[in-house]
Amino acid sequence: MASMIFSDCSSSTTAHLLPLDRMRTSVFGFRQSVSLHSRVKKFSLSFGTQRKHLSSTVTVAMATVTNANVIDGKSIAKQVRDEITSEISRMKSAINVVPGLAVILVGDRKDSSTYVRNKKKACEAVGINSYEVHLPEDSTESEVLKSILNFNDDPSVHGILVQLPLPSHMNEENVLNAVSIEKDVDGFHPLNIGRLAMRGREPLFVPCTPKGCIELLHRYGVEIKGKRAVVIGRSNIVGMPAALLLQREDATVSIVHSRTKNPDEITRQADIIISAVGQPNMVRGSWIKPGAVIIDVGINPVEDTKNPRGYRLVGDVCYEDACKIAAAVTPVPGGVGPMTIAMLLSNTLISAKRAHNFK
Ligand code: NDP
């Protein structure tokens, strides 16, 4: 996660900055907004011919002022978890199999322990059995590999996660490569990524965060085919697989990274933006095409003296600007974050179904 810095949206000078009174209406009014139609001035394209979970259509608006739809990752993630719960109970009744997820944690990092605890809780809530091996910080790489191999051979385990980062004396690549590709529910194995990149090949698992981004677009009925998409960030775990997924869905994809010249100009061409950078409020209003759909993956702590914790979390995208210019945007927190764990559960269920040939 990016180090904590102060970066406030309101300090931006964007072409779309509104007077304060209008900004307040926009910022506080959008949550009630269900339909864009009453708010846009005119429109050109339409996203969302098959929206399943919203009563209205997300319209790509050529509007000067609009209140964006909030893409509610929290509620979509709950829907996904409910679907997983009912599938697991159907599977248990039919073949008496319950999916199992194993997590390997090395060391005592507080953040890693919290992530592992949250994953275990999420497993319990949907009926997935969870297994954990917790090794001390000074364990050897071969001890970690031994735990992985045990889980690879255990038929009650359908997914294996190695909590990152590993202690610096271990080779992360060696460790991740030891996870059986059939149980690689994180989708980080080079074979899975390779298949994701190749036409006509199917990965066994898609990495959870990018899969969550695409799931949000699908469930909000955002049409991807033929649209211009810009992914900001090219990491192995988010940006690169997100770009591959969008391309598989027939979007025309550009990738913006730290060496890209004029990233604002490129991003402004996008109908769909996925940002995974780790820079608070980097994407300003002037980067956003009116009516674009924005998926903000970034999670950045910024100083906030009014908050009892002394900080708050913001995304890569200036949310206030996005609310005025975009057709739809994910909030931070409450957007992509909840989807990541939901997709991990989904991958574990997929793995168990595949192992037992359960349709
Ligand atoms: P990485 O640090 O691995 O990658 C960041 C990417 O952003 C790199 O490709 C880098 O480019 C690019 N970048 C950095 N600075 C700029 C810039 N100024 N302009 C354009 N591109 C830039 O981060 P992750 O992909 O792991 O995570 C990104 C963000 O997503 C973080 O805030 C993280 O906390 C969050 N995250 C959220 C998750 C969730 O569940 N919601 C899950 C995972 C991550 P280059 O390649 O050139 O260095």
XYZ file of C-alpha atoms and ligand atoms in Angstrom:
407
model
C 0.000 0.000 0.000
C 1.224 3.514 -0.778
C 2.674 5.444 2.121
C 0.349 7.891 3.786
C 0.464 11.301 2.176
C -1.820 14.266 2.142
C -3.592 14.630 -1.130
C -6.937 16.268 -1.400
C -9.182 16.294 -4.427
C -10.353 19.795 -3.717
C -6.854 21.096 -4.384
C -7.170 20.045 -7.994
C -7.744 22.524 -10.752
C -9.851 20.689 -13.243
C -11.875 21.875 -16.143
C -14.934 20.487 -14.427
C -14.621 22.022 -11.030
C -18.003 23.341 -9.989
C -18.866 26.150 -7.591
C -18.954 24.893 -4.031
C -22.731 24.966 -3.620
C -23.224 22.843 -6.765
C -20.411 20.565 -5.716
C -22.126 19.889 -2.394
C -25.340 18.939 -4.146
C -23.412 16.680 -6.434
C -21.337 15.003 -3.782
C -24.138 14.439 -1.349
C -26.904 13.896 -3.863
C -25.500 11.024 -5.907
C -26.153 8.261 -3.405
C -29.862 8.577 -3.909
C -29.416 8.630 -7.645
C -30.835 5.545 -9.328
C -31.384 6.782 -12.815
C -29.111 9.056 -14.745
C -31.702 9.937 -17.296
C -33.226 12.778 -15.352
C -29.873 14.351 -14.677
C -27.994 14.256 -17.953
C -28.285 16.989 -20.503
C -27.890 14.777 -23.561
C -26.443 11.373 -24.282
C -24.567 9.551 -26.986
C -23.809 5.925 -26.144
C -25.622 3.480 -23.983
C -24.021 1.013 -21.609
C -26.082 -1.625 -20.051
C -28.452 -3.492 -22.232
C -28.515 -6.488 -19.895
C -28.247 -4.976 -16.447
C -29.219 -7.633 -13.957
C -29.051 -5.885 -10.645
C -30.088 -2.320 -11.138
C -33.448 -1.081 -12.181
C -31.985 1.573 -14.445
C -29.487 1.703 -17.271
C -26.040 3.207 -16.902
C -25.945 5.683 -19.722
C -22.759 7.039 -21.200
C -23.669 10.643 -20.992
C -22.254 13.511 -22.981
C -23.386 15.650 -20.130
C -21.689 18.661 -18.692
C -23.093 18.007 -15.234
C -24.259 14.645 -14.027
C -24.468 12.695 -10.819
C -22.739 9.392 -11.377
C -24.276 6.113 -10.361
C -22.399 4.595 -7.463
C -21.249 1.085 -8.284
C -21.904 -0.531 -4.946
C -19.264 -3.224 -4.524
C -20.421 -4.012 -1.011
C -23.908 -5.013 -2.062
C -22.754 -6.836 -5.214
C -20.212 -8.755 -3.131
C -23.010 -9.761 -0.768
C -25.085 -11.008 -3.705
C -22.103 -13.019 -4.926
C -21.541 -14.506 -1.450
C -25.242 -15.419 -1.177
C -25.059 -17.206 -4.542
C -21.925 -19.058 -3.399
C -23.611 -20.086 -0.140
C -26.544 -21.628 -1.983
C -24.272 -23.392 -4.506
C -22.202 -24.857 -1.662
C -25.297 -26.179 0.063
C -26.523 -27.688 -3.254
C -23.137 -29.354 -3.694
C -23.094 -30.663 -0.150
C -26.590 -32.148 -0.498
C -25.837 -33.711 -3.883
C -22.326 -35.152 -3.411
C -21.435 -34.455 0.233
C -18.433 -32.314 -0.690
C -17.591 -28.959 0.887
C -14.964 -26.696 -0.742
C -11.786 -26.109 1.272
C -9.343 -23.175 1.204
C -5.871 -23.379 2.783
C -3.891 -20.290 3.738
C -0.181 -20.245 4.515
C 0.980 -17.337 6.630
C 4.650 -16.773 7.405
C 5.635 -14.341 10.154
C 3.628 -11.962 12.318
C 2.887 -8.945 10.138
C -0.236 -7.352 11.567
C -1.761 -6.485 8.177
C -1.172 -10.012 6.824
C -2.717 -11.575 9.955
C -5.771 -9.326 9.520
C -6.153 -10.306 5.834
C -5.896 -14.002 6.731
C -8.438 -13.619 9.564
C -10.847 -11.829 7.193
C -10.465 -14.534 4.567
C -11.162 -17.251 7.146
C -14.243 -15.396 8.370
C -15.512 -14.976 4.806
C -15.000 -18.721 4.176
C -16.946 -19.667 7.297
C -19.814 -17.348 6.353
C -20.416 -19.096 3.010
C -19.686 -22.645 4.226
C -16.142 -23.130 2.860
C -13.812 -25.087 5.166
C -10.676 -23.126 5.904
C -7.261 -24.487 6.847
C -4.301 -22.468 8.023
C -0.616 -23.060 8.513
C 1.120 -20.299 10.428
C 4.906 -20.510 10.267
C 7.382 -18.339 12.202
C 9.211 -15.499 10.450
C 12.518 -17.396 10.518
C 11.127 -20.528 8.802
C 13.070 -21.843 5.855
C 11.761 -21.750 2.301
C 11.696 -25.547 2.272
C 9.343 -25.564 5.272
C 6.940 -23.326 3.354
C 7.282 -25.539 0.265
C 6.541 -28.606 2.393
C 3.273 -27.065 3.630
C 2.298 -26.224 0.059
C 3.037 -29.765 -1.140
C 0.942 -31.216 1.718
C -2.010 -29.062 0.678
C -1.422 -29.914 -3.008
C -1.930 -33.589 -2.069
C -4.883 -33.039 0.257
C -8.185 -33.748 -1.568
C -10.215 -31.747 0.952
C -8.272 -28.597 -0.052
C -9.412 -27.014 -3.337
C -7.599 -23.698 -3.078
C -4.200 -22.664 -1.675
C -3.189 -19.125 -0.824
C 0.244 -17.989 0.238
C -0.169 -14.690 2.055
C 2.239 -12.112 0.615
C 4.663 -10.568 1.273
C 6.913 -13.418 2.335
C 9.981 -12.715 4.526
C 12.823 -11.320 2.431
C 14.997 -14.450 2.737
C 12.481 -16.427 0.656
C 12.136 -16.543 -3.113
C 8.526 -15.592 -3.794
C 8.584 -16.986 -7.330
C 9.741 -20.441 -6.143
C 7.062 -20.500 -3.479
C 4.182 -19.406 -5.733
C 5.261 -21.798 -8.480
C 4.943 -24.700 -6.023
C 1.171 -24.216 -5.716
C -0.607 -26.757 -7.903
C -2.147 -24.963 -10.890
C -5.432 -26.802 -10.103
C -5.502 -25.094 -6.668
C -4.104 -21.680 -7.668
C -7.236 -19.741 -6.619
C -5.251 -16.480 -6.598
C -4.653 -17.029 -10.313
C -1.013 -15.876 -10.054
C 0.622 -19.019 -11.468
C 2.439 -18.167 -14.722
C 0.484 -20.887 -16.531
C -2.809 -19.286 -15.521
C -1.613 -15.813 -16.549
C -0.213 -17.255 -19.807
C -3.552 -18.848 -20.643
C -5.324 -15.586 -19.810
C -3.095 -13.831 -22.359
C -3.520 -16.385 -25.165
C -6.421 -16.507 -27.580
C -8.352 -19.744 -27.482
C -6.970 -20.769 -24.088
C -8.813 -20.621 -20.801
C -7.097 -19.995 -17.458
C -8.171 -22.286 -14.634
C -8.463 -19.221 -12.388
C -8.579 -15.479 -12.961
C -6.836 -13.240 -10.363
C -9.401 -12.090 -7.819
C -9.194 -8.281 -7.951
C -9.353 -7.911 -11.760
C -12.061 -10.585 -11.860
C -13.989 -8.500 -9.307
C -13.645 -5.392 -11.503
C -15.099 -7.181 -14.533
C -17.843 -8.758 -12.407
C -18.898 -5.257 -11.285
C -19.086 -4.109 -14.915
C -21.132 -7.179 -15.857
C -23.515 -6.933 -12.957
C -24.115 -3.257 -13.647
C -24.814 -4.106 -17.273
C -21.889 -2.091 -18.635
C -21.230 -3.154 -22.196
C -17.517 -3.770 -22.749
C -17.398 -4.992 -26.355
C -16.083 -2.348 -28.743
C -15.565 0.220 -26.010
C -12.301 2.088 -25.388
C -10.831 1.048 -22.066
C -7.836 2.468 -20.251
C -6.167 0.544 -17.446
C -3.897 2.665 -15.287
C -1.215 0.463 -13.705
C 0.360 -2.724 -15.058
C 1.134 -4.823 -11.971
C 1.056 -8.605 -12.243
C -1.776 -8.843 -9.751
C -4.159 -6.102 -10.916
C -3.352 -3.872 -13.899
C -1.949 -6.414 -16.352
C -4.622 -9.112 -15.822
C -7.365 -6.426 -15.827
C -6.161 -5.264 -19.265
C -6.090 -8.865 -20.528
C -9.620 -9.470 -19.277
C -10.971 -6.319 -20.931
C -9.281 -7.341 -24.175
C -10.838 -10.816 -23.959
C -14.182 -9.023 -23.744
C -13.420 -7.169 -26.983
C -12.636 -3.760 -25.559
C -9.892 -1.704 -27.214
C -7.414 -1.405 -24.389
C -4.635 1.058 -23.588
C -2.372 0.702 -20.585
C -1.068 3.760 -18.763
C 1.965 3.352 -16.476
C 4.582 5.462 -14.727
C 6.491 6.164 -17.966
C 3.439 7.064 -20.052
C 3.528 10.522 -21.580
C 0.321 12.575 -21.317
C -1.591 9.989 -19.275
C -4.489 12.436 -18.873
C -5.001 12.702 -22.650
C -5.007 8.936 -23.074
C -7.303 8.337 -20.117
C -9.718 10.992 -21.353
C -10.462 8.825 -24.395
C -11.745 5.956 -22.286
C -15.336 4.779 -21.998
C -14.135 2.507 -19.192
C -11.309 3.318 -16.771
C -9.790 0.799 -14.385
C -7.234 2.457 -12.143
C -4.789 0.416 -10.034
C -1.896 2.675 -9.199
C -1.734 3.499 -5.499
C -1.597 7.304 -5.922
C -4.338 9.162 -4.059
C -6.658 11.243 -6.259
C -4.321 11.057 -9.254
C -7.102 10.818 -11.816
C -8.695 14.256 -11.826
C -11.820 15.485 -13.545
C -9.805 16.642 -16.553
C -8.746 13.000 -17.154
C -12.331 11.744 -17.390
C -14.499 11.640 -20.485
C -18.054 12.683 -19.650
C -20.129 9.563 -19.166
C -17.228 7.170 -18.597
C -17.519 4.236 -16.205
C -14.775 4.171 -13.567
C -13.535 1.248 -11.509
C -11.142 2.534 -8.870
C -8.969 -0.227 -7.413
C -6.575 2.047 -5.513
C -6.643 2.039 -1.732
C -4.626 4.930 -0.343
C -4.497 6.245 3.206
C -4.425 10.054 3.352
C -4.013 12.227 6.403
C -7.318 13.306 7.954
C -7.129 15.101 11.261
C -10.930 14.952 11.633
C -10.852 11.178 11.551
C -10.148 9.514 14.928
C -7.640 7.252 13.182
C -5.835 10.297 11.758
C -6.339 9.112 8.189
C -8.978 8.007 5.722
C -8.875 5.826 2.638
C -9.229 7.272 -0.844
C -8.870 5.807 -4.304
C -6.682 6.728 -7.255
C -9.546 8.695 -8.725
C -10.748 12.015 -7.384
C -14.185 10.817 -6.344
C -15.853 14.220 -6.190
C -14.800 15.001 -9.771
C -15.802 11.539 -10.964
C -19.251 11.895 -9.427
C -19.843 14.981 -11.539
C -18.434 13.738 -14.828
C -18.662 9.947 -15.010
C -21.760 7.817 -15.609
C -20.785 5.438 -12.829
C -17.966 5.096 -10.339
C -16.879 2.749 -7.565
C -16.344 4.337 -4.148
C -13.288 3.696 -1.970
C -13.853 1.986 0.365
C -16.875 -0.104 -0.618
C -16.148 -0.620 -4.312
C -13.606 -3.137 -5.556
C -12.293 -4.142 -2.101
C -15.264 -6.308 -1.037
C -15.286 -7.947 -4.486
C -11.740 -9.272 -4.100
C -12.611 -11.643 -1.244
C -15.927 -12.572 -2.918
C -13.970 -13.620 -6.034
C -11.572 -15.687 -3.913
C -14.564 -17.600 -2.553
C -15.920 -17.925 -6.084
C -12.592 -19.328 -7.343
C -12.521 -21.837 -4.475
C -16.031 -23.021 -5.331
C -15.100 -23.286 -9.041
C -12.082 -25.381 -8.068
C -14.114 -27.774 -5.895
C -16.771 -28.162 -8.602
C -14.101 -28.896 -11.196
C -12.321 -31.416 -8.952
C -15.573 -33.347 -8.447
C -17.011 -32.725 -11.907
C -20.046 -31.123 -10.270
C -22.124 -28.947 -12.600
P 1.864 -1.829 -7.803
O 2.655 -0.851 -7.023
O 2.352 -3.210 -7.937
O 1.646 -1.245 -9.280
C 1.320 0.091 -9.479
C 1.259 0.380 -10.953
O 0.917 1.744 -11.108
C 2.565 0.148 -11.695
O 2.317 -0.515 -12.899
C 3.109 1.546 -11.935
O 3.776 1.725 -13.170
C 1.837 2.362 -12.007
N 2.078 3.744 -11.608
C 2.704 4.188 -10.501
N 2.730 5.524 -10.486
C 2.106 5.935 -11.610
C 1.809 7.200 -12.163
N 2.154 8.331 -11.557
N 1.154 7.246 -13.330
C 0.781 6.110 -13.971
N 1.022 4.870 -13.488
C 1.683 4.789 -12.320
O 0.407 -1.770 -7.161
P -0.808 -2.843 -7.193
O -1.220 -3.092 -8.589
O -0.494 -3.973 -6.313
O -1.922 -1.976 -6.449
C -2.388 -0.761 -6.978
C -3.381 -0.136 -6.013
O -4.488 -1.032 -5.879
C -2.857 0.072 -4.586
O -3.455 1.238 -4.058
C -3.344 -1.141 -3.830
O -3.503 -0.882 -2.450
C -4.678 -1.347 -4.504
N -5.168 -2.727 -4.440
C -6.476 -2.904 -4.094
C -7.026 -4.156 -4.055
C -8.466 -4.296 -3.720
O -8.895 -5.369 -3.381
N -9.262 -3.225 -3.842
C -6.227 -5.348 -4.327
C -4.879 -5.066 -4.766
C -4.386 -3.793 -4.811
P 5.187 1.016 -13.505
O 4.817 -0.400 -13.879
O 5.693 1.794 -14.648
O 6.022 1.092 -12.265
